[in-house]
Short mmCIF file of C-alpha atoms and ligand atoms in Angstrom, two decimals:
data_model
loop_
_atom_site.label_atom_id
_atom_site.label_comp_id
_atom_site.label_asym_id
_atom_site.label_seq_id
_atom_site.Cartn_x
_atom_site.Cartn_y
_atom_site.Cartn_z
CA MET A 1 -80.87 -29.61 72.98
CA THR A 2 -83.80 -31.64 74.23
CA PRO A 3 -86.96 -29.66 73.70
CA SER A 4 -89.59 -29.48 76.43
CA TYR A 5 -92.86 -27.85 77.34
CA PRO A 6 -93.67 -25.00 76.85
CA LYS A 7 -91.00 -24.28 74.29
CA SER A 8 -91.95 -27.22 72.06
CA LYS A 9 -95.43 -27.29 70.62
CA VAL A 10 -95.87 -31.01 71.53
CA PHE A 11 -98.49 -31.70 74.18
CA TYR A 12 -96.18 -34.25 75.79
CA ARG A 13 -97.37 -37.19 77.82
CA ARG A 14 -95.69 -35.53 80.74
CA LEU A 15 -95.42 -31.73 80.91
CA ASP A 16 -93.19 -31.83 83.86
CA LYS A 17 -90.29 -33.61 82.36
CA GLU A 18 -87.75 -33.48 79.55
CA PHE A 19 -87.84 -36.31 77.06
CA ARG A 20 -84.65 -37.42 75.46
CA ARG A 21 -84.75 -37.49 71.67
CA VAL A 22 -84.31 -40.87 70.09
CA VAL A 23 -82.30 -41.03 66.84
CA SER A 24 -82.02 -44.75 66.15
CA ALA A 25 -83.03 -48.11 67.57
CA GLU A 26 -82.02 -51.73 66.71
CA GLY A 27 -82.91 -54.99 68.41
CA ALA A 28 -83.07 -54.31 72.16
CA THR A 29 -81.14 -51.10 71.98
CA ILE A 30 -82.40 -47.45 71.65
CA VAL A 31 -79.94 -44.59 71.03
CA ASP A 32 -80.59 -40.97 71.94
CA GLU A 33 -79.20 -37.88 70.19
CA SER A 34 -76.26 -37.69 72.72
CA GLY A 35 -75.19 -41.13 71.67
CA ARG A 36 -76.44 -42.69 74.93
CA ARG A 37 -77.58 -46.29 74.61
CA TYR A 38 -80.60 -47.84 76.45
CA LEU A 39 -81.21 -51.46 76.79
CA ASP A 40 -84.99 -51.77 76.19
CA ALA A 41 -85.95 -54.55 78.70
CA SER A 42 -89.71 -53.84 78.34
CA GLY A 43 -90.21 -53.37 74.62
CA GLY A 44 -91.48 -49.83 75.46
CA ALA A 45 -94.91 -50.69 76.84
CA MET A 46 -94.55 -54.43 76.22
CA VAL A 47 -94.95 -53.85 72.50
CA ALA A 48 -91.67 -54.37 70.50
CA ASN A 49 -91.65 -58.20 70.64
CA VAL A 50 -89.59 -58.45 67.45
CA GLY A 51 -87.17 -55.80 68.52
CA HIS A 52 -86.56 -52.30 67.13
CA GLY A 53 -85.58 -51.14 63.60
CA LEU A 54 -86.21 -54.06 61.34
CA GLU A 55 -85.69 -52.75 57.85
CA GLU A 56 -87.61 -55.53 56.19
CA LEU A 57 -90.72 -54.77 58.27
CA ALA A 58 -90.50 -51.11 57.47
CA GLU A 59 -90.44 -51.98 53.74
CA VAL A 60 -93.73 -53.92 53.93
CA LEU A 61 -95.37 -50.85 55.56
CA ALA A 62 -93.86 -48.54 52.94
CA GLU A 63 -95.34 -50.78 50.16
CA ALA A 64 -98.80 -50.79 51.80
CA ALA A 65 -98.68 -47.01 52.12
CA ARG A 66 -98.54 -46.83 48.29
CA LEU A 67 -102.18 -48.02 48.31
CA GLY A 68 -103.06 -45.01 50.42
CA PHE A 69 -106.36 -45.16 52.35
CA VAL A 70 -108.72 -47.98 51.48
CA SER A 71 -111.91 -48.08 53.49
CA GLY A 72 -112.91 -51.43 55.07
CA ALA A 73 -116.55 -50.47 54.25
CA GLN A 74 -115.79 -50.39 50.48
CA PHE A 75 -112.96 -52.82 49.68
CA THR A 76 -110.76 -55.64 50.79
CA HIS A 77 -107.03 -55.92 49.94
CA ARG A 78 -104.07 -58.26 50.23
CA TYR A 79 -102.78 -57.00 53.58
CA VAL A 80 -105.98 -57.51 55.51
CA GLU A 81 -106.66 -60.96 53.73
CA GLU A 82 -103.15 -62.34 54.26
CA LEU A 83 -102.96 -61.10 57.89
CA ALA A 84 -106.27 -62.81 58.80
CA GLN A 85 -105.09 -66.01 57.06
CA GLU A 86 -101.76 -66.00 58.83
CA LEU A 87 -103.45 -65.52 62.17
CA ALA A 88 -106.05 -68.24 61.44
CA GLU A 89 -103.20 -70.71 60.91
CA VAL A 90 -101.91 -70.22 64.48
CA LEU A 91 -105.42 -69.83 66.05
CA PRO A 92 -107.66 -72.80 67.22
CA GLU A 93 -110.22 -74.11 64.82
CA SER A 94 -113.18 -72.45 66.52
CA LEU A 95 -111.52 -69.05 66.56
CA GLN A 96 -110.73 -67.96 63.06
CA HIS A 97 -112.24 -64.60 61.99
CA SER A 98 -110.45 -61.41 62.91
CA TYR A 99 -111.89 -57.90 62.95
CA PHE A 100 -109.09 -55.31 62.78
CA LEU A 101 -108.88 -52.06 64.64
CA ALA A 102 -106.27 -49.72 65.82
CA SER A 103 -105.53 -49.55 69.64
CA GLY A 104 -106.03 -52.19 72.32
CA SER A 105 -108.63 -50.07 74.06
CA GLU A 106 -110.71 -49.83 70.87
CA ALA A 107 -110.55 -53.56 70.51
CA VAL A 108 -111.70 -54.16 74.06
CA GLU A 109 -114.60 -51.72 73.51
CA ALA A 110 -115.39 -53.59 70.29
CA ALA A 111 -115.23 -56.96 72.00
CA VAL A 112 -117.77 -55.85 74.58
CA LYS A 113 -120.03 -54.47 71.88
CA MET A 114 -119.76 -57.75 69.99
CA ALA A 115 -120.65 -59.81 72.99
CA ARG A 116 -123.72 -57.54 73.54
CA GLN A 117 -124.77 -57.78 69.88
CA TYR A 118 -124.46 -61.58 69.88
CA TRP A 119 -126.90 -61.86 72.84
CA VAL A 120 -129.30 -59.32 71.36
CA GLU A 121 -129.29 -61.28 68.04
CA LYS A 122 -130.01 -64.44 70.02
CA GLY A 123 -133.03 -62.74 71.63
CA ARG A 124 -131.40 -62.36 75.09
CA GLU A 125 -131.77 -58.65 75.19
CA ARG A 126 -131.27 -58.46 79.02
CA LYS A 127 -127.66 -59.59 78.73
CA TRP A 128 -125.28 -56.56 78.80
CA LYS A 129 -123.06 -56.70 81.94
CA VAL A 130 -119.41 -57.59 81.68
CA ILE A 131 -117.64 -58.89 84.78
CA SER A 132 -114.02 -57.90 85.14
CA ARG A 133 -111.39 -58.39 87.78
CA VAL A 134 -109.56 -56.33 90.50
CA PRO A 135 -106.72 -55.55 89.69
CA SER A 136 -106.91 -55.38 85.90
CA TYR A 137 -106.27 -53.11 82.96
CA HIS A 138 -108.20 -53.16 79.69
CA GLY A 139 -107.55 -49.77 78.29
CA ASN A 140 -108.11 -46.05 78.69
CA THR A 141 -111.25 -45.32 76.62
CA LEU A 142 -114.27 -45.02 78.87
CA THR A 143 -115.81 -48.49 78.76
CA ALA A 144 -112.37 -50.17 78.74
CA LEU A 145 -111.47 -47.93 81.78
CA SER A 146 -114.79 -48.81 83.42
CA LEU A 147 -113.77 -52.40 83.26
CA SER A 148 -110.26 -51.65 84.59
CA SER A 149 -109.34 -51.43 88.20
CA ARG A 150 -106.65 -48.88 88.01
CA GLU A 151 -107.55 -46.32 90.68
CA HIS A 152 -104.97 -43.69 89.61
CA TYR A 153 -106.31 -43.67 86.03
CA ARG A 154 -109.94 -43.64 87.06
CA LYS A 155 -109.97 -41.19 89.94
CA ILE A 156 -110.96 -37.93 88.15
CA TYR A 157 -113.13 -39.58 85.55
CA GLY A 158 -115.61 -41.26 87.91
CA PRO A 159 -118.73 -39.53 86.66
CA LEU A 160 -118.03 -40.64 83.11
CA LEU A 161 -117.47 -44.33 83.89
CA ASN A 162 -120.07 -47.14 83.86
CA GLU A 163 -120.60 -49.52 86.83
CA PHE A 164 -119.82 -53.16 86.08
CA PRO A 165 -119.51 -56.02 88.46
CA SER A 166 -116.07 -57.31 89.39
CA ILE A 167 -114.31 -60.10 91.18
CA PRO A 168 -110.88 -60.25 92.86
CA ALA A 169 -108.23 -61.43 90.46
CA PRO A 170 -106.22 -64.50 91.20
CA ASP A 171 -103.21 -63.75 93.38
CA THR A 172 -100.80 -66.72 93.57
CA TYR A 173 -98.28 -64.64 95.51
CA ARG A 174 -100.35 -63.42 98.47
CA HIS A 175 -103.47 -65.63 98.33
CA PRO A 176 -102.76 -68.82 96.42
CA ASP A 177 -105.53 -70.94 98.00
CA SER A 178 -108.36 -68.37 97.94
CA ASP A 179 -111.63 -68.58 96.03
CA ALA A 180 -110.19 -65.72 93.91
CA SER A 181 -107.20 -67.86 92.94
CA SER A 182 -109.33 -70.93 92.15
CA GLY A 183 -111.82 -68.82 90.10
CA GLU A 184 -114.73 -69.92 92.33
CA VAL A 185 -115.56 -66.21 93.08
CA LEU A 186 -117.00 -65.83 89.57
CA GLU A 187 -120.02 -68.13 90.38
CA ALA A 188 -121.23 -65.81 93.24
CA ALA A 189 -120.63 -62.69 91.11
CA ILE A 190 -122.77 -64.01 88.28
CA GLN A 191 -125.49 -65.16 90.69
CA GLU A 192 -125.59 -61.75 92.47
CA SER A 193 -125.68 -59.89 89.18
CA ASP A 194 -128.58 -62.06 87.84
CA PRO A 195 -127.10 -64.47 85.24
CA GLU A 196 -129.69 -63.37 82.69
CA THR A 197 -128.11 -59.93 82.62
CA VAL A 198 -124.46 -61.01 82.35
CA ALA A 199 -123.07 -61.02 78.82
CA ALA A 200 -119.37 -61.67 79.38
CA PHE A 201 -116.43 -62.17 81.64
CA ILE A 202 -113.15 -60.34 80.59
CA ALA A 203 -109.79 -61.44 81.82
CA GLU A 204 -106.14 -61.45 80.75
CA PRO A 205 -105.05 -65.12 80.77
CA VAL A 206 -101.66 -64.03 82.13
CA ILE A 207 -102.25 -60.77 83.82
CA GLY A 208 -100.10 -57.85 82.43
CA SER A 209 -98.73 -54.79 84.26
CA SER A 210 -101.82 -54.33 86.54
CA ALA A 211 -100.81 -57.46 88.44
CA GLY A 212 -97.20 -57.79 87.38
CA ALA A 213 -97.15 -60.85 85.08
CA MET A 214 -99.31 -62.91 87.56
CA VAL A 215 -99.83 -66.45 86.23
CA PRO A 216 -103.08 -67.92 87.57
CA ARG A 217 -103.25 -71.45 88.87
CA SER A 218 -103.41 -74.09 86.13
CA ASP A 219 -107.00 -74.91 86.93
CA TYR A 220 -108.26 -71.34 86.99
CA TYR A 221 -109.61 -70.99 83.46
CA GLU A 222 -111.15 -74.42 83.26
CA ARG A 223 -113.13 -73.47 86.46
CA THR A 224 -114.13 -70.03 85.28
CA GLN A 225 -115.01 -71.34 81.77
CA GLU A 226 -117.17 -74.00 83.24
CA ILE A 227 -118.97 -71.40 85.28
CA CYS A 228 -119.43 -69.16 82.24
CA ARG A 229 -120.74 -71.98 80.07
CA ARG A 230 -123.34 -72.90 82.75
CA HIS A 231 -124.71 -69.32 82.86
CA ASP A 232 -124.38 -68.45 79.10
CA VAL A 233 -121.60 -65.99 79.76
CA LEU A 234 -118.95 -65.44 77.05
CA TYR A 235 -115.34 -65.43 77.89
CA ILE A 236 -113.41 -62.47 76.42
CA ALA A 237 -109.65 -63.10 76.70
CA ASP A 238 -107.73 -59.81 76.62
CA GLU A 239 -104.41 -60.76 75.16
CA VAL A 240 -103.43 -57.24 74.11
CA LEU A 241 -100.33 -57.60 76.23
CA CYS A 242 -99.76 -61.32 76.77
CA GLY A 243 -100.70 -62.57 73.32
CA MET A 244 -98.73 -63.10 70.09
CA GLY A 245 -96.00 -65.20 71.68
CA ARG A 246 -95.10 -63.13 74.63
CA THR A 247 -95.63 -66.05 77.13
CA GLY A 248 -93.96 -68.67 74.87
CA ARG A 249 -97.14 -69.80 73.13
CA TRP A 250 -98.87 -67.86 70.31
CA PHE A 251 -101.67 -67.13 72.78
CA ALA A 252 -101.57 -67.22 76.59
CA PHE A 253 -104.82 -69.11 76.84
CA GLU A 254 -103.02 -72.13 75.40
CA HIS A 255 -101.28 -72.64 78.71
CA PHE A 256 -104.61 -73.42 80.41
CA GLY A 257 -106.34 -75.73 78.03
CA VAL A 258 -109.29 -73.39 77.20
CA VAL A 259 -110.38 -71.46 74.16
CA PRO A 260 -112.06 -68.06 74.73
CA ASP A 261 -115.20 -67.01 72.85
CA ILE A 262 -113.72 -63.70 71.89
CA LEU A 263 -109.93 -62.91 71.84
CA VAL A 264 -108.51 -59.36 71.89
CA LEU A 265 -105.04 -58.71 70.46
CA GLY A 266 -102.91 -55.63 70.17
CA LYS A 267 -99.35 -54.52 71.02
CA GLY A 268 -97.21 -57.52 69.86
CA LEU A 269 -99.57 -58.07 66.98
CA ASN A 270 -98.06 -55.08 65.18
CA GLY A 271 -94.43 -55.21 66.22
CA GLY A 272 -94.77 -51.57 67.38
CA LEU A 273 -94.88 -50.34 63.79
CA ALA A 274 -98.44 -49.09 63.50
CA PRO A 275 -101.55 -49.13 65.87
CA LEU A 276 -103.11 -52.39 65.00
CA SER A 277 -105.37 -54.51 67.17
CA ALA A 278 -107.86 -57.37 66.53
CA VAL A 279 -110.96 -58.88 67.90
CA VAL A 280 -111.14 -62.54 67.03
CA ALA A 281 -114.59 -64.10 67.40
CA LYS A 282 -115.53 -67.71 67.54
CA LEU A 283 -117.48 -69.13 64.59
CA GLU A 284 -120.76 -69.26 66.45
CA ILE A 285 -120.72 -65.59 67.11
CA VAL A 286 -119.63 -64.60 63.51
CA GLU A 287 -122.39 -66.88 62.20
CA ALA A 288 -125.08 -65.45 64.55
CA LEU A 289 -124.19 -61.97 63.28
CA ALA A 290 -124.07 -63.07 59.70
CA ARG A 291 -127.49 -64.65 59.96
CA THR A 292 -129.23 -61.72 61.65
CA SER A 293 -127.88 -58.16 61.08
CA GLY A 294 -125.35 -59.34 58.47
CA TYR A 295 -122.54 -57.39 60.08
CA PHE A 296 -121.01 -56.33 63.34
CA ASN A 297 -122.64 -53.05 64.14
CA HIS A 298 -119.37 -51.10 64.74
CA ALA A 299 -117.38 -48.89 62.43
CA GLN A 300 -114.12 -46.98 62.69
CA THR A 301 -112.36 -45.16 59.89
CA TYR A 302 -109.07 -47.06 60.08
CA SER A 303 -110.35 -50.57 60.73
CA HIS A 304 -109.00 -53.11 58.21
CA THR A 305 -106.88 -50.48 56.39
CA PRO A 306 -103.72 -51.31 54.51
CA VAL A 307 -100.82 -49.77 56.54
CA ILE A 308 -101.99 -51.05 59.95
CA CYS A 309 -102.62 -54.50 58.46
CA ALA A 310 -99.35 -54.58 56.81
CA ALA A 311 -97.69 -53.96 60.25
CA GLY A 312 -99.39 -57.10 61.52
CA LEU A 313 -98.62 -59.04 58.39
CA ALA A 314 -94.94 -58.24 58.40
CA THR A 315 -94.71 -58.91 62.09
CA ILE A 316 -96.48 -62.29 62.15
CA ARG A 317 -94.43 -63.55 59.10
CA TYR A 318 -91.23 -62.51 60.80
CA LEU A 319 -92.21 -64.24 64.00
CA LYS A 320 -93.04 -67.45 62.02
CA ARG A 321 -89.94 -67.34 59.79
CA GLU A 322 -87.54 -66.74 62.64
CA ARG A 323 -89.35 -69.15 64.96
CA LEU A 324 -89.41 -66.43 67.58
CA VAL A 325 -92.37 -67.86 69.60
CA GLU A 326 -90.40 -71.00 70.11
CA ARG A 327 -87.39 -69.01 70.99
CA CYS A 328 -89.36 -66.95 73.55
CA ASP A 329 -90.45 -70.29 75.07
CA SER A 330 -86.96 -71.62 75.20
CA MET A 331 -85.55 -68.42 76.71
CA GLU A 332 -88.02 -68.59 79.69
CA LYS A 333 -85.72 -70.86 81.74
CA PRO A 334 -82.48 -68.94 81.31
CA PHE A 335 -84.34 -65.63 81.73
CA PHE A 336 -85.98 -66.51 85.02
CA GLU A 337 -82.89 -68.32 86.34
CA ARG A 338 -80.93 -65.15 85.92
CA LEU A 339 -83.69 -62.94 87.38
CA GLN A 340 -83.61 -65.05 90.53
CA GLU A 341 -80.29 -63.37 91.39
CA LEU A 342 -82.29 -60.25 92.24
CA ARG A 343 -83.68 -62.06 95.18
CA SER A 344 -80.44 -61.22 97.01
CA PHE A 345 -81.98 -57.78 97.43
CA GLU A 346 -84.39 -57.76 100.46
CA VAL A 347 -86.86 -55.37 98.65
CA VAL A 348 -87.51 -57.94 95.94
CA GLY A 349 -90.60 -59.88 97.23
CA ASP A 350 -91.60 -61.86 94.09
CA ILE A 351 -90.37 -62.51 90.61
CA ARG A 352 -92.97 -64.15 88.40
CA GLY A 353 -94.20 -64.53 84.81
CA LYS A 354 -94.12 -66.71 81.77
CA GLY A 355 -92.07 -66.87 78.60
CA LEU A 356 -90.24 -63.50 78.29
CA LEU A 357 -92.79 -61.61 80.39
CA ALA A 358 -91.71 -61.03 83.99
CA GLY A 359 -92.93 -58.91 86.86
CA VAL A 360 -90.70 -58.00 89.78
CA GLU A 361 -92.55 -57.00 92.91
CA PHE A 362 -91.00 -54.80 95.56
CA VAL A 363 -92.05 -55.16 99.17
CA ALA A 364 -91.31 -53.49 102.59
CA ASP A 365 -91.13 -56.85 104.27
CA ARG A 366 -90.52 -60.05 102.45
CA THR A 367 -91.91 -62.31 105.22
CA THR A 368 -95.28 -60.58 105.62
CA LYS A 369 -95.27 -59.39 101.97
CA GLU A 370 -96.12 -55.87 103.27
CA PRO A 371 -96.19 -53.51 100.29
CA MET A 372 -93.96 -50.48 100.16
CA PRO A 373 -95.42 -47.27 101.68
CA ARG A 374 -96.86 -45.46 98.64
CA ALA A 375 -95.29 -42.21 99.76
CA ASP A 376 -91.93 -43.66 98.93
CA ARG A 377 -92.91 -43.90 95.20
CA PHE A 378 -90.53 -46.83 94.96
CA ALA A 379 -91.45 -48.19 91.51
CA GLU A 380 -91.31 -44.72 89.91
CA ARG A 381 -87.95 -43.89 91.60
CA PHE A 382 -86.48 -47.25 90.59
CA THR A 383 -87.64 -46.89 87.06
CA SER A 384 -86.11 -43.45 86.80
CA ARG A 385 -82.85 -44.66 88.25
CA ALA A 386 -82.76 -47.65 85.98
CA PHE A 387 -83.42 -45.38 82.99
CA ASP A 388 -80.49 -43.11 83.98
CA ASN A 389 -78.43 -46.31 84.07
CA GLY A 390 -79.50 -47.20 80.50
CA LEU A 391 -82.14 -49.83 81.36
CA ILE A 392 -85.79 -49.41 80.36
CA VAL A 393 -88.41 -51.15 82.52
CA TRP A 394 -92.11 -50.51 82.94
CA PRO A 395 -93.52 -49.61 86.34
CA ASN A 396 -96.89 -50.22 87.78
CA ILE A 397 -98.35 -49.22 91.19
CA GLY A 398 -101.47 -49.97 93.19
CA HIS A 399 -101.98 -53.63 92.48
CA VAL A 400 -102.35 -54.65 96.14
CA ASP A 401 -105.17 -52.49 97.30
CA GLY A 402 -105.69 -49.83 94.67
CA THR A 403 -103.06 -47.54 96.19
CA ARG A 404 -100.11 -49.71 97.41
CA GLY A 405 -98.10 -52.17 95.41
CA ASP A 406 -94.88 -51.44 93.53
CA LEU A 407 -93.60 -53.53 90.68
CA VAL A 408 -91.86 -53.25 87.39
CA MET A 409 -92.38 -55.34 84.18
CA LEU A 410 -89.71 -56.83 81.91
CA ALA A 411 -90.51 -57.83 78.36
CA PRO A 412 -87.43 -57.91 76.22
CA PRO A 413 -87.61 -58.83 72.51
CA PHE A 414 -87.90 -62.45 71.71
CA SER A 415 -84.48 -62.23 70.08
CA VAL A 416 -82.86 -61.21 73.40
CA THR A 417 -79.38 -62.74 73.83
CA PRO A 418 -78.03 -64.41 77.05
CA GLU A 419 -75.43 -61.53 77.15
CA GLU A 420 -78.32 -58.95 77.03
CA ILE A 421 -80.20 -60.90 79.81
CA SER A 422 -77.01 -60.64 81.99
CA GLU A 423 -76.82 -56.98 81.20
CA ILE A 424 -80.48 -56.55 82.22
CA VAL A 425 -79.94 -58.29 85.49
CA GLU A 426 -76.75 -56.33 86.20
CA ARG A 427 -78.20 -52.93 85.54
CA PHE A 428 -81.37 -53.79 87.48
CA GLY A 429 -79.18 -54.69 90.43
CA GLN A 430 -77.17 -51.48 90.09
CA ALA A 431 -80.34 -49.37 90.07
CA LEU A 432 -81.65 -51.21 93.13
CA GLU A 433 -78.45 -50.60 95.03
C1 LIG B 501 -104.27 -56.05 78.69
C2 LIG B 501 -104.40 -54.76 78.04
N1 LIG B 501 -105.61 -54.47 77.44
C3 LIG B 501 -105.80 -53.32 76.75
C4 LIG B 501 -104.85 -52.33 76.70
C5 LIG B 501 -105.10 -51.13 75.92
O1 LIG B 501 -104.31 -50.96 74.77
P1 LIG B 501 -103.95 -49.61 74.07
O2 LIG B 501 -103.06 -48.90 75.08
O3 LIG B 501 -103.38 -49.97 72.82
O4 LIG B 501 -105.26 -48.93 73.88
C6 LIG B 501 -103.63 -52.57 77.29
C7 LIG B 501 -102.50 -51.53 77.27
O5 LIG B 501 -101.63 -51.55 78.01
C8 LIG B 501 -103.36 -53.79 78.00
O6 LIG B 501 -102.24 -54.08 78.58
#
């Protein structure tokens, strides 16, 4: 019997629903205790890039667990050293040093603090503001949430959040030729905020669930980076969702010919095995901190610890050995070609994305791109119908104006087969019907 609140003592993520109990998982398939099989087309929350249930990865974690807890304030060890080295080999030359944490939200908070510390060490004490975009999502801890425009997450926490400046995010579906889509809006936002007070601009190179895998124009990051450079503003690339191969390159910024000053990784970095995230800082920042304070003024108990780093090490070695990032790239074409079939449904307004990351946006009117009425709860109802039909997708709402906007994300494992892609499209269509 599936336990539920209040009988079970778990404080579930939803107290108003019954969660089915998972007993096994392999590749893109999850099996519940009744033997029912689910095709995981979103890697949970866009995490399980290498698929589920890889025994060899589990073994690396078990081996690291034998070390027990090793504090990053007292020692180093092979898992953290080898992971940083493996990452450095696929990172650009200017971006080599990784600081490891647990969740994506923590890493975003740390990236913001690192940007602030850098400017303080450089004698620019007035620089503290971080400009983010609308819509966006950078995490659920208070500063990360302050930088996120997710109205339904923020609503009741308003008094606890900080005010940061923001700009409209690029929207190549509804407003391809706007100043938001070219990146030009950043100039005015920095000017209005007083450039001497702006420390950083944070943006996901390919936008995750908050804008449904929106891929900005090819000139967007060159333009925004030029603006940042001119005003001494650091660019923090949040690649918690779109990094580690998800878009067909190791890092999504590679599609745009730019290199961020600070890179944030999470989710796919750890294969879903343990909470591991990273803040990768460019050499100039690391050197500035080394010369002055001698350290990044931030500490968390689990940073740099063996088991979480082992999750990253096992995952990155597996991605490299199986050439899965290359595979993700080569599957982009067949994946998106098959997804186009969903356009036969009038409610499908847009299908977009990169690599094996896709967003399917639902609209009330395809010609005017009018969003669905929020009262219909279309994304939620669709997701639930798909789930009952054995297909796991990830919904998002509110990207159009904070309230309206219905979409779902697809992010299958990089090992997804053409047959599984057909199955995803078929079940998606059935749920829509
Ligand atoms: C782009 C982005 N940044 C940060 C986060 C926060 O990561 P976490 O949920 O691991 O705290 C997420 C999570 O979905 C994300 O998509």
